[in-house]
Every structure is written in structure tokens, then in C-alpha cells.
mmCIF file of C-alpha atoms in Angstrom:
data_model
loop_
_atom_site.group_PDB
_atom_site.id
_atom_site.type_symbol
_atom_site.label_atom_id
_atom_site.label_comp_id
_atom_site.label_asym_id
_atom_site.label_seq_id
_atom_site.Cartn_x
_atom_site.Cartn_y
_atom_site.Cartn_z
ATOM 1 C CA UNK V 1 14.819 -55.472 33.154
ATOM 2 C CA UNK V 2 13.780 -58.834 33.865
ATOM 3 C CA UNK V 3 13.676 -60.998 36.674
ATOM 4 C CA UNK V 4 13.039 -64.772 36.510
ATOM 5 C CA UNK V 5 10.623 -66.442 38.912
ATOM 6 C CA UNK V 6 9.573 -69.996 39.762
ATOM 7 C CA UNK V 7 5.669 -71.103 38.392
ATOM 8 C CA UNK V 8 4.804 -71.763 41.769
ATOM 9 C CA UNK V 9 5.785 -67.896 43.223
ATOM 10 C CA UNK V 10 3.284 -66.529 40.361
ATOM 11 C CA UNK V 11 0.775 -64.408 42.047
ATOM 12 C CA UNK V 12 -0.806 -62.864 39.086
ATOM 13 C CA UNK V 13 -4.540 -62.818 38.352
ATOM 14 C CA UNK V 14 -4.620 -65.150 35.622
ATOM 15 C CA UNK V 15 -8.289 -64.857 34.972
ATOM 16 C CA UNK V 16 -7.565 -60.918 34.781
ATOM 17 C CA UNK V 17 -4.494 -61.530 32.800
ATOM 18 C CA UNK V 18 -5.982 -63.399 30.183
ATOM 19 C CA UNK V 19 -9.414 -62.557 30.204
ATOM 20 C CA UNK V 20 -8.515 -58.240 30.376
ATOM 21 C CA UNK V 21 -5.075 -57.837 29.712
ATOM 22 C CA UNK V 22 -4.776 -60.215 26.978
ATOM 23 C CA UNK V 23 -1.644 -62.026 25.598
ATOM 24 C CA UNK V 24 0.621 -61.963 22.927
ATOM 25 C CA UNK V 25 1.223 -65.924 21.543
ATOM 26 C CA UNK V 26 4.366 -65.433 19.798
ATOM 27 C CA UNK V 27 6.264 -68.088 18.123
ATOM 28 C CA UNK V 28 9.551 -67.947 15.538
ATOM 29 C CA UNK V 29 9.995 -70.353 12.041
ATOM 30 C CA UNK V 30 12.941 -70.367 10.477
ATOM 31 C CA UNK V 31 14.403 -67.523 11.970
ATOM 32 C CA UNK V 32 11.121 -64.873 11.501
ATOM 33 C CA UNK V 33 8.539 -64.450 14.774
ATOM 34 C CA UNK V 34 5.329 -64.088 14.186
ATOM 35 C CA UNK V 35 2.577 -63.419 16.929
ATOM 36 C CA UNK V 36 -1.185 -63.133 17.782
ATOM 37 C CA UNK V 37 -3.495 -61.777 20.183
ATOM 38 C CA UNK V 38 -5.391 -64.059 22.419
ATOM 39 C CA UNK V 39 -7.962 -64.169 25.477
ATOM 40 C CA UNK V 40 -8.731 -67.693 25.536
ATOM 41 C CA UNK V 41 -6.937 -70.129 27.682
ATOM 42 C CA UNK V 42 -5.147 -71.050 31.098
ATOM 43 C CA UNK V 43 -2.896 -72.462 33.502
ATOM 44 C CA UNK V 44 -2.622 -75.068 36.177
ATOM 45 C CA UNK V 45 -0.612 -78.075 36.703
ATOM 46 C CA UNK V 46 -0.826 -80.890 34.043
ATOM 47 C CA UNK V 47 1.081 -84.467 34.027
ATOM 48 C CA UNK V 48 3.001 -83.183 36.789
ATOM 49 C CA UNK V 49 3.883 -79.665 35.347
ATOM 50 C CA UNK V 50 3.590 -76.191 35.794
ATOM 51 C CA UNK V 51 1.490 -75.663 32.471
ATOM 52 C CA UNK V 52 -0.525 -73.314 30.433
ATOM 53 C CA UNK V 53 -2.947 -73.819 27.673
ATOM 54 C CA UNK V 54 -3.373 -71.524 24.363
ATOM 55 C CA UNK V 55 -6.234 -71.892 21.549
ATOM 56 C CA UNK V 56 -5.568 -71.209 17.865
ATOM 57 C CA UNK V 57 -8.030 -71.390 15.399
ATOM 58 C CA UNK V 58 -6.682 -73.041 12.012
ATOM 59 C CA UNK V 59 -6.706 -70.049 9.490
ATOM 60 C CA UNK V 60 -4.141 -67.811 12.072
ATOM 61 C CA UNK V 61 -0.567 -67.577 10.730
ATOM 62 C CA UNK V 62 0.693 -67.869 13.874
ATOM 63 C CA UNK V 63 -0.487 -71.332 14.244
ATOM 64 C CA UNK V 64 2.093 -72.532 11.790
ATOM 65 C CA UNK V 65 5.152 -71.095 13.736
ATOM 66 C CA UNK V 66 3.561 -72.589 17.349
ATOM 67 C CA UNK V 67 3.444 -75.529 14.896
ATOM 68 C CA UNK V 68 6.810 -75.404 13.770
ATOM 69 C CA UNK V 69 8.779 -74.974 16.992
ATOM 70 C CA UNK V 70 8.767 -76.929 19.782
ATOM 71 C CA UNK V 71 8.577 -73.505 22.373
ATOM 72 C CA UNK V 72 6.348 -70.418 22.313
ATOM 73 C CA UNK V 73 5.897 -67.262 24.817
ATOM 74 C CA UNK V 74 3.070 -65.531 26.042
ATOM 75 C CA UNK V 75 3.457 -61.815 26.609
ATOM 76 C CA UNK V 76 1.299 -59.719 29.431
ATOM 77 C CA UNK V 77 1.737 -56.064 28.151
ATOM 78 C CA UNK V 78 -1.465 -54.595 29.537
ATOM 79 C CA UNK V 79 -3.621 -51.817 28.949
ATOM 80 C CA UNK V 80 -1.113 -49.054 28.034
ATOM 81 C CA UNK V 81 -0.584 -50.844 24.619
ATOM 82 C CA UNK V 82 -4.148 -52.137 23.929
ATOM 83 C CA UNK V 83 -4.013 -50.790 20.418
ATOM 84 C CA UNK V 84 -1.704 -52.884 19.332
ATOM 85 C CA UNK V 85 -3.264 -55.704 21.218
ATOM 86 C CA UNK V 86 -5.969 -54.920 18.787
ATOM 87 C CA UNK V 87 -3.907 -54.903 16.093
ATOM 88 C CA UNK V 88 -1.975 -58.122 16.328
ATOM 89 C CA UNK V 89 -5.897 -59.740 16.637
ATOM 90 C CA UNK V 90 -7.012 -58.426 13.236
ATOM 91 C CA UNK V 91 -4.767 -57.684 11.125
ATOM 92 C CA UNK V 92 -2.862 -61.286 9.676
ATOM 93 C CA UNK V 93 1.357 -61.662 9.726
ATOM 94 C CA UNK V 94 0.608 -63.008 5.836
ATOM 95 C CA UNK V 95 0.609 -59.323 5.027
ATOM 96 C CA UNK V 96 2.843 -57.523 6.691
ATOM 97 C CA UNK V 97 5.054 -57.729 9.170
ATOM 98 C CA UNK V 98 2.643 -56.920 12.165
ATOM 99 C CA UNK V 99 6.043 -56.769 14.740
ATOM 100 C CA UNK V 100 7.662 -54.028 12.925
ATOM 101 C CA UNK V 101 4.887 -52.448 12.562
ATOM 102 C CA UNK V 102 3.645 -52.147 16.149
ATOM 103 C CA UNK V 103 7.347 -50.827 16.841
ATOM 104 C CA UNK V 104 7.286 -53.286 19.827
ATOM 105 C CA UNK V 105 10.765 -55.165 19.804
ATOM 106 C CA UNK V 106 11.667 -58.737 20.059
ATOM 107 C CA UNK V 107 13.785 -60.136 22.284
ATOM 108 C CA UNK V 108 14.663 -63.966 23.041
ATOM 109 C CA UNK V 109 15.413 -66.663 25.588
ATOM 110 C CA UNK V 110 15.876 -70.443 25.262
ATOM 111 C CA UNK V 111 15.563 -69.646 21.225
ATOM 112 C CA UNK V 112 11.753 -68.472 21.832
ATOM 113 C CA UNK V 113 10.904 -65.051 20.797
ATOM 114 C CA UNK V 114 8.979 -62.691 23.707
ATOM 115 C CA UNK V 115 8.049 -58.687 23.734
ATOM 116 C CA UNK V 116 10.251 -56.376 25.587
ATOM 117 C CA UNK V 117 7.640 -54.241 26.520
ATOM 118 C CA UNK V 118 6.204 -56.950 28.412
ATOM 119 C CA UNK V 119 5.134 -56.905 32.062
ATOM 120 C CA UNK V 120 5.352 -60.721 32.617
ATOM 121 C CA UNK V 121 6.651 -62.939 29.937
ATOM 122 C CA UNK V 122 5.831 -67.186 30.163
ATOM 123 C CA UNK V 123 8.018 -69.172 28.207
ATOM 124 C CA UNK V 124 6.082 -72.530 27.137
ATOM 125 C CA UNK V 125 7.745 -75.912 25.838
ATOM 126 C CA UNK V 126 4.158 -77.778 24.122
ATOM 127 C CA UNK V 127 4.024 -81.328 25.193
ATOM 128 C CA UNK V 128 0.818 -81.525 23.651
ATOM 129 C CA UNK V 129 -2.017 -80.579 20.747
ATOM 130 C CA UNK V 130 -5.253 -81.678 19.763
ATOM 131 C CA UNK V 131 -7.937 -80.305 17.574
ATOM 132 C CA UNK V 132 -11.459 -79.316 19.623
ATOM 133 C CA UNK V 133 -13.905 -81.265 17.451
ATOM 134 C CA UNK V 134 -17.856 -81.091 17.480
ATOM 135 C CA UNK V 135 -18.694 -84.701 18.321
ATOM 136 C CA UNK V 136 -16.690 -84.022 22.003
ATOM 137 C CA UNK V 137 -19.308 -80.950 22.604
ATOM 138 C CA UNK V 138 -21.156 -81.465 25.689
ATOM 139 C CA UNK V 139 -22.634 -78.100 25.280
ATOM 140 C CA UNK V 140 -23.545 -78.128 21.820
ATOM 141 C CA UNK V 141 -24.667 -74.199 22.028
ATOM 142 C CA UNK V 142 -21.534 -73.837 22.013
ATOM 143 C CA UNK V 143 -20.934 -74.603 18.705
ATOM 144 C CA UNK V 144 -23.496 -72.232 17.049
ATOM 145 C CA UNK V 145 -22.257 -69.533 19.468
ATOM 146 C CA UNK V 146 -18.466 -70.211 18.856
ATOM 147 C CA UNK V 147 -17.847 -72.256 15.480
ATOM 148 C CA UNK V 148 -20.348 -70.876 13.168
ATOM 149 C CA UNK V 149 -17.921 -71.837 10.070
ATOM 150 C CA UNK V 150 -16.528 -75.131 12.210
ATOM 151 C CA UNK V 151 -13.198 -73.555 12.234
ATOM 152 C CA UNK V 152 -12.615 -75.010 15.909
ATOM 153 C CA UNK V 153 -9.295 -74.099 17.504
ATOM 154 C CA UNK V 154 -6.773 -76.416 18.437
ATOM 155 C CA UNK V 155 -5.659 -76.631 22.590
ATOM 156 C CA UNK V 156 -2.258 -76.652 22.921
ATOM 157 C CA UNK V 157 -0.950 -77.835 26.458
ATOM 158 C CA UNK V 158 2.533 -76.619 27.453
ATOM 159 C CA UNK V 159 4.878 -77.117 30.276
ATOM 160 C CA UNK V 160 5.693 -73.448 32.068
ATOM 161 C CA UNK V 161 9.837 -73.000 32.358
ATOM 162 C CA UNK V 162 10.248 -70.011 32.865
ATOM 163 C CA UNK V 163 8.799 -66.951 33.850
ATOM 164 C CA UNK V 164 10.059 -63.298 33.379
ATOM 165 C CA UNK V 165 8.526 -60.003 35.431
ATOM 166 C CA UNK V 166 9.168 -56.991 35.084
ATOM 167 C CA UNK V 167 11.233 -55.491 37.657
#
């Protein structure tokens, strides 16, 4: 069971959420989710908004269903199901059906799918995307370190309404 709570009464680690525990970007197109792994990003206020920010590098599948719908979720489930953290981050939806799977089940709210089996759930409507590209480097180290094939990732900004914890 889930209870909903306001951006600003978050008091989660987010540097330990994303950074350790991980996240599951899931997104749904034309009526099929789809989700992947990630330990990149944030969360802050931006234009005003509660907001978080994901990375996707071109070649993931999911990237076409954050593409396609206007809302995506980000799933804390934590240590106790690292494997399939592990597995939704190397193995692609293209082939199989990475969901089923897992066994982890699907659930939805405001038409965006999240995992039950979620400690905290954020449900994110983008407002913005942009490709990184190499000329805005500052760093260029991190290019070579990073982008060895110059697949750079594309930020996604998105506004933060609504956030589910597990009770």
C-alpha cells in the first residue's frame, strides 16, 4: 500500500537513491510498458517546479516510450531486488519482454506505468528534452571517459506530481 506525499515532504537521500539504489525509468506506448535501469540523474526545483531529471542514451528501447508519452515513473525498489535491477540494465525490451520476465508487476496512476514492488514511486510529466552534445563539453575528458562511440544521452527535465511511499 501506497501513500501519496507532497515533493516538498520528500526526505529521501536522493544521492543514495539514485546513485545506490538505482531506478527503474518506466514508460508505456500504445498500451505496452517498457522500462530501464538507471543511476544517472536528479532532482531539484526547475521553472518553478518540483522536478527531476533522467538520461537516456539513444540506442535504449525505453527511450522511445519516454518519447512517446508525455509522463514516465521512476521506481526506488532497493537492494532486495538488485538482480533484476541488473537485469532491466542489460538485457534490451526489443527481445523479450524484460517485465514479465522479472515477475515484478505493473501497476498505474495518471495513465503512467510504475512497479508495485516499489519503495517510493515519482510520477514525472517531461516539460522538457535536449540531446547532450560534444561542442557544450566544458570538461572534454568527459567525453573519452563517457561517449567513447558519441552515443550521448539525452536530459530529460520533468515536473514531479506525485509521489507514492510505501507504507
Amino acid at each position: 500500500m501506497f501513500k501519496t506525499i507532497k515533493a516538498e515532504e520528500f526526505n529521501e537521500n536522493i544521492f543514495n537513491m539514485i546513485g545506490k539504489d538505482w531506478l527503474l525509468v518506466a514508460a508505456e506506448k500504445e498500451g505496452k510498458a517498457n522500462a530501464m535501469t538507471a543511476s544517472w540523474g536528479g532532482a531539484g526545483i526547475m521553472w518553478g517546479k518540483p522536478a527531476a531529471f533522467v538520461f537516456i542514451r539513444p540506442q535504449r528501447y525505453t527511450k522511445e516510450f519516454v518519447d512517446f508519452s508525455d509522463r514516465f515513473s521512476l521506481s526506488v525498489l532497493g537492494d532486495k531486488y538488485r538482480k533484476e535491477l541488473n537485469y532491466f540494465g542489460t538485457v534490451s525490451g526489443r527481445d523479450e519482454d524484460k517485465i514479465a520476465k522479472t515477475g515484478l508487476k505493473i501497476s498505474h496512476t495518471n495513465n503512467t506505468p510504475y512497479f508495485d514492488d516499489s519503495k517510493i514511486v515519482i510520477i514525472c510529466r517531461k516539460l522538457f528534452a535536449q540531446k547532450l552534445e560534444m561542442e557544450s563539453f566544458i570538461d572534454k575528458t568527459l567525453i573519452d571517459k563517457w561517449y567513447p562511440q558519441k552515443d550521448f544521452h539525452t536530459m530529460y527535465v520533468a515536473e514531479i506530481e506525485e509521489i507514492l511511499i510505501r507504507e
